[in-house]
Structures are given as structure tokens and as C-alpha cells.
Coordinates of C-alpha atoms in Angstrom, one line a residue:
Chain A
M20 CA -63.9 46.7 9.3
A21 CA -60.8 48.1 7.7
M22 CA -59.2 48.3 11.2
K23 CA -60.1 44.8 11.9
S24 CA -58.4 43.3 8.8
E25 CA -55.5 45.5 9.5
T26 CA -55.0 44.1 13.0
G27 CA -55.6 40.6 11.6
K28 CA -52.8 41.1 9.1
T29 CA -50.4 42.4 11.7
G30 CA -51.4 39.6 14.0
R31 CA -50.5 37.1 11.4
L32 CA -47.3 38.8 10.6
Y33 CA -46.5 38.9 14.3
R34 CA -47.2 35.2 14.7
L35 CA -45.1 34.5 11.6
S36 CA -42.2 36.5 13.0
V37 CA -42.5 34.8 16.4
W38 CA -42.5 31.5 14.6
S39 CA -39.4 32.3 12.6
V40 CA -37.6 33.8 15.6
R41 CA -38.3 30.5 17.5
R42 CA -37.0 28.5 14.5
M43 CA -33.9 30.6 14.5
A44 CA -33.5 30.2 18.2
N45 CA -33.6 26.5 17.7
A46 CA -31.2 26.5 14.8
L47 CA -28.7 28.7 16.5
P48 CA -27.0 26.2 18.8
V49 CA -26.9 23.7 16.0
L50 CA -25.2 26.2 13.7
A51 CA -22.9 27.3 16.5
V52 CA -21.6 23.8 17.1
L53 CA -21.2 23.2 13.3
A54 CA -19.2 26.5 13.0
A55 CA -17.0 25.5 16.0
I56 CA -16.2 22.2 14.3
V57 CA -15.3 23.8 11.0
V58 CA -13.1 26.4 12.8
L59 CA -11.4 23.7 14.8
W60 CA -11.0 21.6 11.7
Y61 CA -9.3 24.4 9.8
A62 CA -7.1 25.3 12.7
G63 CA -6.1 21.7 13.0
S64 CA -5.3 21.4 9.3
V65 CA -3.0 24.4 9.5
A66 CA -1.2 23.0 12.5
M67 CA -0.9 19.5 11.2
N68 CA 0.1 20.4 7.7
A69 CA 2.6 23.1 8.7
K70 CA 5.5 20.7 9.3
W71 CA 5.4 19.6 5.7
A72 CA 5.1 23.2 4.4
Y73 CA 8.1 24.2 6.5
A74 CA 10.2 21.3 5.3
Q75 CA 9.4 22.1 1.7
A76 CA 10.3 25.7 2.1
E77 CA 13.6 24.8 3.9
R78 CA 14.5 22.5 1.0
A79 CA 13.9 25.3 -1.4
G80 CA 15.9 27.7 0.8
E81 CA 12.9 29.9 1.3
T82 CA 11.2 31.3 4.4
L83 CA 7.4 31.4 4.7
S84 CA 5.3 34.3 5.8
L85 CA 2.2 33.4 7.9
S86 CA -0.1 33.9 5.0
Q87 CA 2.1 31.8 2.7
L88 CA 2.2 29.1 5.4
I89 CA -1.6 29.1 5.7
A90 CA -2.1 29.1 1.9
D91 CA 0.2 26.1 1.6
T92 CA -1.4 24.1 4.4
Q93 CA -4.7 24.5 2.7
S94 CA -3.7 23.2 -0.7
Q95 CA -1.3 20.3 -0.3
N96 CA -1.7 17.2 -2.4
R97 CA -1.1 14.8 0.5
P98 CA -2.0 16.7 3.7
R99 CA -1.9 15.0 7.0
L100 CA -5.3 16.5 7.8
P101 CA -7.1 17.8 4.7
P102 CA -9.2 20.9 5.4
P103 CA -13.0 20.7 4.9
H104 CA -13.0 22.3 1.4
Q105 CA -10.5 19.7 0.1
V106 CA -12.6 16.9 1.5
F107 CA -15.8 18.2 0.1
A108 CA -14.2 18.9 -3.3
E109 CA -13.1 15.2 -3.3
L110 CA -16.6 14.1 -2.2
W111 CA -18.1 16.2 -5.0
D112 CA -15.7 15.0 -7.5
S113 CA -16.1 11.3 -6.7
T114 CA -19.9 11.4 -6.5
V115 CA -21.3 14.0 -8.9
E116 CA -18.5 14.3 -11.4
K117 CA -17.8 10.6 -11.9
K118 CA -20.0 8.2 -13.7
I119 CA -21.6 5.9 -11.2
T120 CA -20.3 2.8 -13.0
S121 CA -16.8 4.1 -12.6
K122 CA -14.5 2.3 -10.1
R123 CA -13.6 5.7 -8.7
S124 CA -17.2 6.7 -8.0
L125 CA -18.2 6.8 -4.4
V126 CA -21.8 6.2 -5.5
Y127 CA -20.7 2.9 -6.9
H128 CA -18.7 1.9 -3.8
G129 CA -21.5 3.3 -1.6
W130 CA -23.9 1.0 -3.3
V131 CA -21.7 -2.0 -2.8
T132 CA -21.5 -1.1 0.9
L133 CA -25.2 -0.4 1.2
S134 CA -26.4 -3.6 -0.4
A135 CA -24.1 -5.6 1.9
T136 CA -25.4 -3.6 4.8
F137 CA -29.0 -4.5 3.9
Q138 CA -28.1 -8.2 3.8
G139 CA -26.3 -8.0 7.0
F140 CA -29.1 -6.0 8.6
A141 CA -31.7 -8.5 7.5
L142 CA -29.7 -11.4 8.8
G143 CA -28.8 -9.6 12.1
V144 CA -32.4 -8.5 12.7
S145 CA -33.7 -12.0 12.1
V146 CA -31.2 -13.5 14.4
G147 CA -31.7 -10.9 17.0
I148 CA -35.5 -11.2 17.0
L149 CA -35.4 -15.0 17.0
M150 CA -33.0 -15.1 19.9
A151 CA -35.1 -12.6 21.8
V152 CA -38.2 -14.7 21.3
G153 CA -36.3 -17.8 22.5
I154 CA -34.9 -15.9 25.5
V155 CA -38.3 -14.6 26.6
C156 CA -40.1 -17.9 26.1
S157 CA -37.5 -20.1 27.8
R158 CA -35.4 -19.5 30.9
T159 CA -33.0 -22.2 29.8
L160 CA -32.5 -20.5 26.5
E161 CA -31.9 -17.2 28.3
M162 CA -29.2 -18.8 30.5
S163 CA -27.5 -20.6 27.6
L164 CA -27.8 -17.8 24.9
M165 CA -27.5 -14.5 26.7
P166 CA -23.9 -14.9 28.0
W167 CA -22.6 -15.8 24.6
A168 CA -24.4 -12.8 23.0
I169 CA -22.7 -10.5 25.5
I170 CA -19.3 -12.2 25.1
S171 CA -19.7 -11.8 21.3
Q172 CA -19.8 -8.1 21.7
T173 CA -16.7 -7.9 23.8
V174 CA -14.6 -9.4 20.9
P175 CA -13.5 -6.6 18.7
V176 CA -15.1 -6.9 15.2
V177 CA -11.7 -6.1 13.5
A178 CA -10.3 -9.2 15.1
I179 CA -13.2 -11.5 14.1
A180 CA -13.7 -10.0 10.6
P181 CA -10.6 -11.6 8.9
M182 CA -11.5 -15.0 10.6
I183 CA -15.0 -14.9 9.1
I184 CA -13.6 -14.1 5.7
V185 CA -11.0 -16.8 5.8
L186 CA -13.6 -19.3 7.2
S187 CA -16.2 -18.5 4.5
N188 CA -13.5 -18.8 1.8
S189 CA -12.4 -22.2 3.0
L190 CA -16.1 -23.3 3.1
G191 CA -16.1 -22.5 -0.6
I192 CA -18.3 -19.4 -0.5
D193 CA -17.4 -17.2 -3.4
G194 CA -17.1 -13.5 -3.3
R195 CA -17.1 -11.2 -0.3
A196 CA -20.8 -10.4 -0.1
T197 CA -21.6 -13.3 2.3
P198 CA -18.7 -12.8 4.8
K199 CA -19.4 -9.1 4.8
A200 CA -23.0 -9.6 5.6
I201 CA -22.1 -12.0 8.4
I202 CA -19.7 -9.4 9.9
S203 CA -22.3 -6.8 9.5
A204 CA -25.0 -9.0 11.2
Y205 CA -22.5 -9.8 13.9
L206 CA -22.5 -6.2 15.0
C207 CA -26.2 -5.5 14.4
F208 CA -28.0 -8.5 16.0
F209 CA -27.0 -7.4 19.5
P210 CA -28.9 -4.1 19.8
V211 CA -31.9 -5.8 18.2
L212 CA -31.7 -8.7 20.7
V213 CA -31.5 -6.4 23.7
G214 CA -34.2 -4.1 22.5
M215 CA -36.6 -6.9 21.4
T216 CA -36.1 -8.8 24.7
K217 CA -36.9 -5.6 26.6
G218 CA -39.9 -5.0 24.4
L219 CA -41.3 -8.5 24.7
R220 CA -40.9 -8.2 28.5
S221 CA -42.5 -4.7 28.6
P222 CA -46.0 -5.8 29.6
D223 CA -46.4 -5.3 33.3
R224 CA -47.8 -7.7 36.0
M225 CA -51.3 -6.3 35.7
Q226 CA -51.5 -6.8 31.9
L227 CA -50.3 -10.4 32.3
D228 CA -52.8 -11.0 35.2
L229 CA -55.6 -9.7 33.0
L230 CA -54.8 -12.2 30.3
K231 CA -54.6 -14.9 33.0
T232 CA -58.2 -14.1 34.1
Y233 CA -59.2 -14.8 30.5
G234 CA -57.4 -18.2 30.7
A235 CA -55.2 -17.1 27.8
S236 CA -52.5 -19.5 26.6
G237 CA -48.8 -18.6 26.5
A238 CA -49.1 -18.4 22.7
A239 CA -52.1 -16.0 22.9
T240 CA -50.3 -13.9 25.4
F241 CA -47.3 -13.7 23.1
R242 CA -49.3 -12.9 20.0
K243 CA -51.8 -10.5 21.5
L244 CA -49.7 -8.7 24.1
R245 CA -46.0 -9.2 24.0
L246 CA -45.5 -9.0 20.3
P247 CA -47.4 -5.8 19.6
G248 CA -46.1 -4.3 22.8
S249 CA -42.5 -4.8 21.6
V250 CA -42.9 -2.8 18.4
P251 CA -41.7 0.6 19.7
Y252 CA -38.7 -1.1 21.4
L253 CA -37.9 -2.9 18.2
F254 CA -37.8 0.2 16.1
T255 CA -35.5 2.0 18.6
S256 CA -33.1 -0.9 18.4
L257 CA -33.4 -1.1 14.6
K258 CA -32.1 2.5 14.4
V259 CA -29.0 1.5 16.4
G260 CA -28.8 -1.8 14.4
I261 CA -28.8 -0.3 11.0
A262 CA -25.9 2.0 11.9
A263 CA -24.1 -0.9 13.4
A264 CA -24.7 -3.0 10.3
L265 CA -23.1 -0.2 8.2
V266 CA -20.1 0.0 10.5
G267 CA -19.8 -3.8 10.3
T268 CA -19.9 -3.8 6.5
V269 CA -17.2 -1.1 6.3
V270 CA -15.0 -3.0 8.7
G271 CA -15.7 -6.2 6.7
E272 CA -14.3 -4.4 3.6
L273 CA -11.1 -3.3 5.3
P274 CA -9.0 -6.5 5.7
T275 CA -7.4 -8.7 3.1
G276 CA -7.5 -6.5 0.1
A277 CA -11.1 -5.8 -0.8
I278 CA -11.4 -3.6 -3.8
Q279 CA -15.0 -2.6 -3.6
G280 CA -17.0 -0.7 -1.0
L281 CA -16.4 2.3 1.2
G282 CA -14.2 0.3 3.5
A283 CA -12.0 -0.6 0.5
R284 CA -11.8 3.1 -0.4
I285 CA -10.6 3.9 3.1
L286 CA -8.0 1.1 2.9
I287 CA -6.8 2.0 -0.6
G288 CA -6.7 5.7 0.3
D289 CA -4.5 4.8 3.3
Q290 CA -2.2 2.5 1.3
F291 CA -1.7 5.1 -1.5
G292 CA -1.4 8.0 0.8
N293 CA -4.5 9.8 -0.3
P294 CA -6.1 11.3 2.8
M295 CA -8.8 13.1 0.8
Q296 CA -10.0 9.8 -0.4
I297 CA -10.2 8.4 3.1
W298 CA -12.0 11.4 4.4
A299 CA -14.4 11.5 1.5
A300 CA -15.2 7.8 2.0
L301 CA -15.7 8.4 5.8
F302 CA -18.1 11.2 5.0
A303 CA -20.0 9.1 2.5
A304 CA -20.4 6.4 5.2
A305 CA -21.6 8.9 7.7
I306 CA -24.1 10.4 5.2
L307 CA -25.3 6.9 4.4
A308 CA -25.7 6.0 8.1
G309 CA -27.6 9.3 8.7
G310 CA -29.9 8.5 5.8
L311 CA -30.6 5.0 6.9
V312 CA -31.4 6.0 10.5
T313 CA -33.7 8.7 9.2
L314 CA -35.4 6.2 7.0
I315 CA -36.1 3.8 9.8
G316 CA -37.3 6.7 11.9
A317 CA -39.8 7.6 9.2
I318 CA -41.0 4.0 9.0
Q319 CA -41.3 3.9 12.8
T320 CA -43.5 7.0 12.8
L321 CA -45.6 5.5 10.0
V322 CA -46.1 2.1 11.6
L323 CA -46.8 3.5 15.1
R324 CA -49.3 5.9 13.8
R325 CA -50.9 3.1 11.8
M326 CA -51.1 1.0 15.0
G327 CA -52.6 4.0 16.9
M328 CA -49.7 4.3 19.3
E329 CA -48.5 7.6 18.1
Q330 CA -50.7 10.7 18.1
Chain B
M3 CA -80.2 -11.2 52.3
N4 CA -79.6 -14.5 50.7
I5 CA -76.4 -15.3 52.5
L6 CA -77.5 -18.9 53.0
G7 CA -74.8 -21.4 52.4
Q8 CA -76.4 -23.1 49.4
N9 CA -76.9 -19.8 47.6
A10 CA -73.4 -18.5 48.2
V11 CA -71.6 -17.5 45.0
I12 CA -68.3 -17.0 46.8
D13 CA -67.7 -19.0 49.9
A14 CA -64.5 -18.6 52.0
K15 CA -63.9 -20.6 55.1
N16 CA -61.0 -20.0 57.4
L17 CA -59.0 -18.8 54.4
C18 CA -55.3 -18.2 55.0
L19 CA -52.7 -16.8 52.6
T20 CA -49.1 -16.4 53.7
F21 CA -46.4 -15.0 51.4
Q22 CA -42.9 -16.2 52.0
T23 CA -40.6 -13.1 51.8
A24 CA -37.0 -12.5 52.5
D25 CA -38.1 -10.9 55.8
G26 CA -40.0 -13.9 56.8
P27 CA -43.6 -14.9 56.3
V28 CA -46.3 -12.2 55.7
H29 CA -49.8 -13.2 56.7
A30 CA -51.8 -11.5 54.0
L31 CA -55.0 -13.3 55.1
K32 CA -55.7 -15.1 58.3
D33 CA -58.9 -17.1 59.0
V34 CA -61.1 -15.1 56.7
S35 CA -64.6 -16.5 56.5
L36 CA -67.1 -14.9 54.3
K37 CA -70.1 -15.8 52.1
I38 CA -71.3 -13.6 49.2
G39 CA -74.7 -14.3 47.8
K40 CA -75.9 -13.9 44.2
G41 CA -76.5 -10.3 43.2
E42 CA -74.8 -8.7 46.2
F43 CA -72.6 -5.7 46.0
V44 CA -69.8 -6.3 48.5
S45 CA -67.1 -3.7 49.2
F46 CA -63.8 -4.6 50.9
I47 CA -62.3 -1.6 52.7
G48 CA -59.3 -1.3 54.9
P49 CA -55.8 0.2 55.1
S50 CA -53.0 -1.0 52.8
G51 CA -51.7 -4.4 53.8
C52 CA -55.1 -5.6 55.2
G53 CA -55.4 -8.2 52.4
K54 CA -58.4 -6.8 50.6
T55 CA -56.7 -7.0 47.2
T56 CA -55.2 -10.4 48.1
L57 CA -58.7 -11.7 48.9
L58 CA -60.0 -10.5 45.6
R59 CA -57.0 -12.0 43.8
A60 CA -57.5 -15.3 45.6
I61 CA -61.2 -15.4 44.4
A62 CA -59.9 -14.8 40.9
A63 CA -57.3 -17.6 41.2
L64 CA -54.5 -15.1 40.8
E65 CA -53.2 -16.1 44.3
E66 CA -53.0 -19.5 45.8
P67 CA -54.5 -19.7 49.4
T68 CA -52.2 -21.5 51.8
G69 CA -55.0 -22.7 54.1
G70 CA -58.8 -23.0 54.5
S71 CA -61.2 -23.4 51.6
L72 CA -62.5 -21.1 48.9
T73 CA -65.2 -21.8 46.3
V74 CA -66.6 -19.7 43.5
N75 CA -69.9 -20.9 42.1
G76 CA -69.3 -24.1 44.1
M77 CA -66.1 -24.8 42.2
T78 CA -62.4 -24.1 43.0
P79 CA -61.4 -20.6 41.9
D80 CA -59.3 -22.1 39.1
E81 CA -62.2 -24.1 37.7
A82 CA -64.5 -21.1 38.1
R83 CA -62.0 -19.1 36.0
R84 CA -62.1 -21.7 33.3
N85 CA -65.9 -21.5 33.3
R86 CA -65.6 -17.7 32.8
A87 CA -67.2 -17.1 36.2
Y88 CA -65.9 -13.6 36.7
G89 CA -64.6 -10.4 35.0
Y90 CA -61.8 -8.6 36.7
V91 CA -61.2 -4.8 36.6
F92 CA -57.8 -3.5 37.8
Q93 CA -57.0 -0.1 39.2
A94 CA -55.4 1.0 35.9
A95 CA -57.5 0.6 32.8
G96 CA -54.6 -1.2 31.1
L97 CA -56.1 -0.8 27.6
Y98 CA -53.8 -1.8 24.8
P99 CA -52.6 1.4 23.1
W100 CA -52.5 -0.4 19.7
R101 CA -56.1 -1.5 19.9
T102 CA -59.2 0.7 19.5
I103 CA -61.7 0.8 22.3
A104 CA -63.8 -1.8 20.4
G105 CA -60.6 -3.8 19.8
N106 CA -59.8 -3.7 23.5
V107 CA -63.3 -4.9 24.5
K108 CA -63.0 -7.6 21.9
L109 CA -59.7 -9.0 23.4
P110 CA -61.2 -11.5 25.9
L111 CA -63.8 -12.6 23.3
E112 CA -61.0 -13.3 20.8
I113 CA -59.1 -15.3 23.4
M114 CA -62.2 -17.2 24.4
G115 CA -63.0 -18.0 20.8
F116 CA -66.3 -16.2 20.2
D117 CA -67.2 -16.0 16.5
R118 CA -66.8 -12.7 14.8
A119 CA -70.5 -11.8 14.5
E120 CA -71.0 -12.6 18.2
Q121 CA -67.9 -10.5 19.1
E122 CA -69.3 -7.4 17.2
R123 CA -72.7 -7.9 18.9
R124 CA -71.3 -8.1 22.4
V125 CA -68.9 -5.2 21.9
E126 CA -71.8 -3.0 20.9
N127 CA -73.9 -4.2 23.8
V128 CA -71.3 -3.6 26.6
L129 CA -70.1 -0.3 25.1
E130 CA -73.7 0.8 25.4
L131 CA -73.9 -0.5 28.9
V132 CA -71.0 1.8 30.0
E133 CA -72.3 4.7 27.9
L134 CA -69.4 4.6 25.4
Q135 CA -71.5 3.9 22.3
G136 CA -69.9 5.7 19.4
F137 CA -66.4 5.5 20.9
G138 CA -65.5 2.1 19.6
K139 CA -63.2 3.3 16.8
K140 CA -61.3 5.7 19.1
F141 CA -57.9 4.8 20.5
P142 CA -57.4 4.8 24.2
W143 CA -55.3 8.0 24.2
Q144 CA -58.2 9.9 22.7
L145 CA -60.3 9.2 25.8
S146 CA -60.2 10.7 29.3
G147 CA -59.1 8.6 32.3
G148 CA -62.7 8.0 33.4
M149 CA -63.8 6.9 29.9
Q150 CA -60.8 4.5 29.7
Q151 CA -61.8 2.9 33.0
R152 CA -65.4 2.5 31.7
A153 CA -63.9 0.8 28.6
S154 CA -62.0 -1.5 30.9
I155 CA -65.3 -2.3 32.7
A156 CA -66.9 -3.0 29.4
R157 CA -64.0 -5.4 28.6
A158 CA -64.7 -7.2 31.9
L159 CA -68.4 -7.5 31.1
A160 CA -67.9 -8.6 27.5
F161 CA -68.1 -12.3 28.1
D162 CA -71.0 -11.9 30.4
A163 CA -69.6 -13.4 33.6
D164 CA -72.0 -13.4 36.6
I165 CA -69.3 -12.0 39.0
L166 CA -67.5 -8.7 38.6
L167 CA -64.4 -8.3 40.7
M168 CA -63.1 -4.7 40.9
D169 CA -59.8 -3.8 42.5
E170 CA -59.9 -0.1 43.3
P171 CA -61.1 0.7 39.8
F172 CA -61.7 4.4 40.5
G173 CA -58.8 4.9 42.8
A174 CA -56.7 6.9 40.3
L175 CA -59.5 9.2 39.2
D176 CA -60.5 12.5 40.6
E177 CA -63.5 12.8 42.9
I178 CA -65.9 14.4 40.4
V179 CA -65.3 11.7 37.8
R180 CA -65.4 9.1 40.6
D181 CA -68.9 10.2 41.8
H182 CA -70.2 10.0 38.3
L183 CA -68.7 6.5 37.7
N184 CA -70.1 5.3 41.0
E185 CA -73.6 6.4 39.9
Q186 CA -73.1 4.6 36.6
L187 CA -71.8 1.5 38.3
L188 CA -74.9 1.3 40.5
A189 CA -77.1 1.7 37.5
L190 CA -75.2 -1.0 35.6
W191 CA -75.4 -3.3 38.6
A192 CA -79.2 -2.8 38.8
R193 CA -79.5 -3.5 35.1
T194 CA -77.4 -6.6 35.0
G195 CA -77.9 -8.2 38.5
K196 CA -74.2 -9.1 38.7
T197 CA -72.5 -10.1 41.9
I198 CA -69.8 -7.5 42.5
G199 CA -66.8 -7.6 44.7
F200 CA -65.3 -4.1 45.1
V201 CA -62.0 -3.2 46.7
T202 CA -61.7 0.4 47.8
H203 CA -60.1 2.6 50.4
S204 CA -62.7 5.3 50.2
I205 CA -65.4 5.1 53.0
P206 CA -68.0 7.2 51.1
E207 CA -67.5 5.1 48.0
A208 CA -67.9 1.8 50.0
V209 CA -71.0 3.0 51.8
Y210 CA -72.6 4.5 48.7
L211 CA -72.2 1.5 46.5
S212 CA -72.5 -1.6 48.7
T213 CA -75.2 -3.8 50.1
R214 CA -72.5 -5.1 52.4
I215 CA -69.3 -3.6 53.6
V216 CA -66.4 -5.8 54.7
V217 CA -64.0 -3.9 57.0
M218 CA -60.6 -5.4 57.1
S219 CA -57.5 -4.8 59.2
P220 CA -53.9 -5.5 58.7
R221 CA -51.1 -7.7 60.3
P222 CA -52.5 -10.3 59.9
G223 CA -55.1 -9.5 57.2
R224 CA -58.5 -10.3 58.7
I225 CA -62.1 -9.2 58.7
A226 CA -62.8 -6.7 61.5
D227 CA -66.4 -6.0 60.8
V228 CA -69.2 -6.8 58.3
I229 CA -71.8 -4.2 57.9
D230 CA -75.2 -4.8 56.1
S231 CA -76.3 -1.6 54.5
P232 CA -79.8 -0.5 55.3
L233 CA -79.8 2.0 52.4
P234 CA -82.4 1.4 49.7
A235 CA -81.5 0.0 46.3
E236 CA -82.3 3.3 44.7
R237 CA -79.5 5.7 45.7
P238 CA -79.2 9.2 44.3
L239 CA -75.9 10.9 45.1
G240 CA -77.7 13.1 47.6
I241 CA -78.2 10.1 49.8
R242 CA -74.7 10.7 51.1
D243 CA -76.0 13.6 53.2
T244 CA -78.7 11.6 55.0
A245 CA -78.3 10.6 58.6
E246 CA -78.4 6.9 57.7
F247 CA -75.5 7.2 55.3
I248 CA -73.4 9.2 57.8
D249 CA -74.3 6.6 60.4
I250 CA -72.9 3.7 58.3
A251 CA -69.9 5.7 57.4
H252 CA -69.3 6.3 61.1
R253 CA -69.5 2.5 61.8
V254 CA -67.0 1.8 59.0
R255 CA -64.6 4.3 60.4
E256 CA -65.0 2.8 63.9
G257 CA -64.3 -0.6 62.4
L258 CA -61.2 0.7 60.7
R259 CA -59.9 2.4 63.9
A260 CA -60.5 -0.7 66.0
G261 CA -58.6 -2.8 63.5
H262 CA -55.7 -0.5 63.6
G263 CA -55.5 -0.6 67.4
H264 CA -52.8 1.7 68.8
E265 CA -51.4 2.6 65.4
V266 CA -53.8 5.4 64.7

């Protein structure tokens, strides 16, 4: 008996160690890439900030040793490329250290961007789904809508963003929330349109024939087959769409002197020569996007499991 | 055999069906004449391109014949469909992954507007008929391929049509499962007295199941031979080793070879 429990224990330990070794084996490539990026980033910051360090030293009539040079490139006030620790210090300072009501808080600006993103996302998803439904239901709508949807995506959003802002101002729409949401929707409706169209068309010949043998109407076919069949496709495109909506919002905050939002922080950081602020805002946007995509992924898993489509 | 004209459930006369393709017309069916009486189990067998599936689809009004006449229950196939004359089983079960087994069987009933209580009653009935009682709440992915196909047969039976059209329903299943389902199908046929049209490319399957075997040949798709089965209604699986069975199988094979001409 004692022997048995002994082997049971080692068996469990063995399985545990196998499990953790596997986990580590999975994590290793991820960590390696991350380390490579950090190393490249530091190397780049030394190379790009060296010119300024040399210029300063020359002006003071000094010569720099290698260690002095490296130390200087890592602690400049206005580096061309701030090293990671400076960026994260700024990120920490402007999120945790600042009150969230402060105009210098990235949480505040992040929230401005996030709320506009949600509005734009809601608008873009609605437009995308409605267009997809129209396109699937009517060949005429497909021919008249699809080309414009594609053309819309070939026009750079930075070109169209100022026009939308000017246009909505001249229409008497106050504030920047609406034009921002429109710009955001402009970027995010397209993946939703494409994904949803594909989803609504996903039922194959046989499934359509089956409904035909029941004498099902077009409406019944849509409701019972096409719509539920499109859900997995919709979620995939929602993930792309929400990231696009965020990018659209940030771009919408760039032109014509916005003062709120992550895009405005990037612009102001650029105008006042504060690279750390730019980079911190960029990272904040990336973290936000990552969080949003993860959130949609979680909802997707939940919904599909609920529907019985995921095991 | 009640193959008299007035009793025919399915009646095809000189049926032609030509598909227009980029490579010119394809004669999927040419001068096909056939009567199927009530309660018959008729198999259509032949190589691919012989029009067996096309014939079944024409009966189901999924294809439009280009010549000849075709009636189902004395009506045009289209009218027959509106009168819920047949249930159709495809090669793939094609169950909706977002519906439970009961939900899938309920699908035609919802579309045809049966009331809720009636839906529940019928679902229970047909699931019992295909020996899937107790599986109603499961999702398709939780069932084996054979069970899924049984669920799809239940779905075709749910609205109680007199005719069951089956297009290679067991073609994608392994032989052991197929044998089992063949046995079950015969039992179901005996219990319900349905008229069954069954497309297959398996000679033993056709001989084991059918009261009549229609051998078809390709280019153009036509009937090469019609064989009335002398096998008794009661058919244990062991019947496949009897001389009678082997005899019919041989005749089917001969019919297939003759239809193929020099190509085999």
C-alpha cells in the first residue's frame, strides 16, 4: 500500500513536471521574441540618440567614453528614440501617478478615445451588418454597394478624417465626438461587411436545398439558416473591426488640434517635442486594442458555447 | 407488385433532363420511364454521371425536367412538394450545429407551422423511430456520424410524408455502421409503410434493401435494367450469403457492365 501511494505521488509529480516543462516550452519562443525586441529597441535607442550626445559633448569640449555615451543616450530629455524604461516610466507616471481627472492622465485620454471607439464601433457594425444583409438579399444592392465599399477602403483615412470633421462642423454638429465616431465607423464597417457577407453566404447548396424541400420562404431561410450560420464569421470580423475602430478614433483625434484622446496626446507630444509622451500614448492605444480584442474573443467563446457550436 | 398506372405514386414518362454547360449540353436523363407504386422500396444504382441523383432531385422538384412528364401523387413535383409529399435525406446529415438534435428534427415542423405541442409530440415519435430517444438534448457534435444520419432521417420523417427520398444517405459511413443502418432502415420501412426512393452506388446495399432495383447507365443517363427482387420482406443480414441474393447482385453487376459498354 505504501509503495502504491508512493508511486502515485511520483506519478503526479512527474505529470506536473511534464506539464510545466510543456508550458515553458510554449512560453520560450514568445519570451525569445520579446527579448529580441527589447534588445533591438535598446540598441536602436543608443544608435539614434548618440548624435545628440556627441553634439552636446563637443559643445562642452569633452570626449565621451563608450559607457558615458551609453549612459547619456539612455537618459536624454528629448531622445529621438526613447529606450523602453523611459517609455514605461512615462506610461506609469501618466496612468498610475496622475489623478484620472487630470488632463495629463492617460487614463482620462484613454477613456475619451475608448468611448468614441465604442460609438464608432456600434455605428460601423450596424452599417456593416445592414449592408451585408442587403447585399446577400439583393443582387442589385450587391452590384451598387460593394464597389463603393471597396473604394471607400482605398481612400486613406487620414485624408478623409479632416473632411468629415469640417463637414460635421459646418452641419452644426458640436464637439468632436460625432465626427470621431464617423471616422472610426468608416474604418470598422468594412471588415464587418466582408465577414458578415461571407457568413450569410456560408450555408452550402445542400442546406439550401433541404430548406427548399420544406417549401421554406426566403425570410425563413434567412432567419433559420443564414443568420445563425453567420455568427462565427461575425465574431471574427468584430475582432478586426474593434481594432480598426480604435485606429479610426485615434486618427480622428489627430488633425485640427484636438486636445483630448490618445490621438491628441500623440499630436501634442509631437508638437512639443516630447517623444516619451508619443510612445506612452502609442502603448496605451496598443494595450487598449489588445484588451478590446480579448474581450470580444471572450464574448465569442461564450456565445458560441451557448449556441452549442463550440465544445 | 402494384405497379399499375393508377396506383403509381411516382410516374415518369420519357423523362429528359439536359443541363446546359460551358462544354455544351449534358444529357443527365434521357427517356426515363418508370412507375413506383405505394410502399415500394426502389433503389437507383449506377456509376457517377448516370443521372440517379438527378432523377431523385427531379422527383423532389429540385431540378426542372426539360422533357417528358413526371408526376408525384398524381401532381406535378412542385405541387407535391407544397403538399408535403416527401421527405428528403442527403448524403451528409447537414444538421445545424447550433440546434440540438430535437431542435434539428423540429426545423421542418417550425417552417411548416405546426403548433408547439404537436412539434414536441412528433419529435419524440420520430426520434424513437430511429432509435435516438434520449438524445434530443444533445448537440450534433456529440453524436457519431451514423447517429447524425439517423437524426437527419428523423428530420425527414417528422412531417410524416408518404415518400422518403434518400440520396446516398449512408455513402459516407463505414461498412459496419452502414450494415446496422440498413437493417434499421428496413425495420423502419416495414413499420411505416413509406414509399422509398434510394440512391446508392453499393450493389449489396441496393440488393439488401430494395423490392426493386433500377440499374442506370451514363452518357446519356438512362435506365439499363429494372430488377424485381424475389427476396422475402423479412431480411436478416445473413440473407446476403444466400444463393438468391448473390444471384440478384450478379444481375445488377451485369446490368452495370452492359451499361458501361467498352469503358470497363
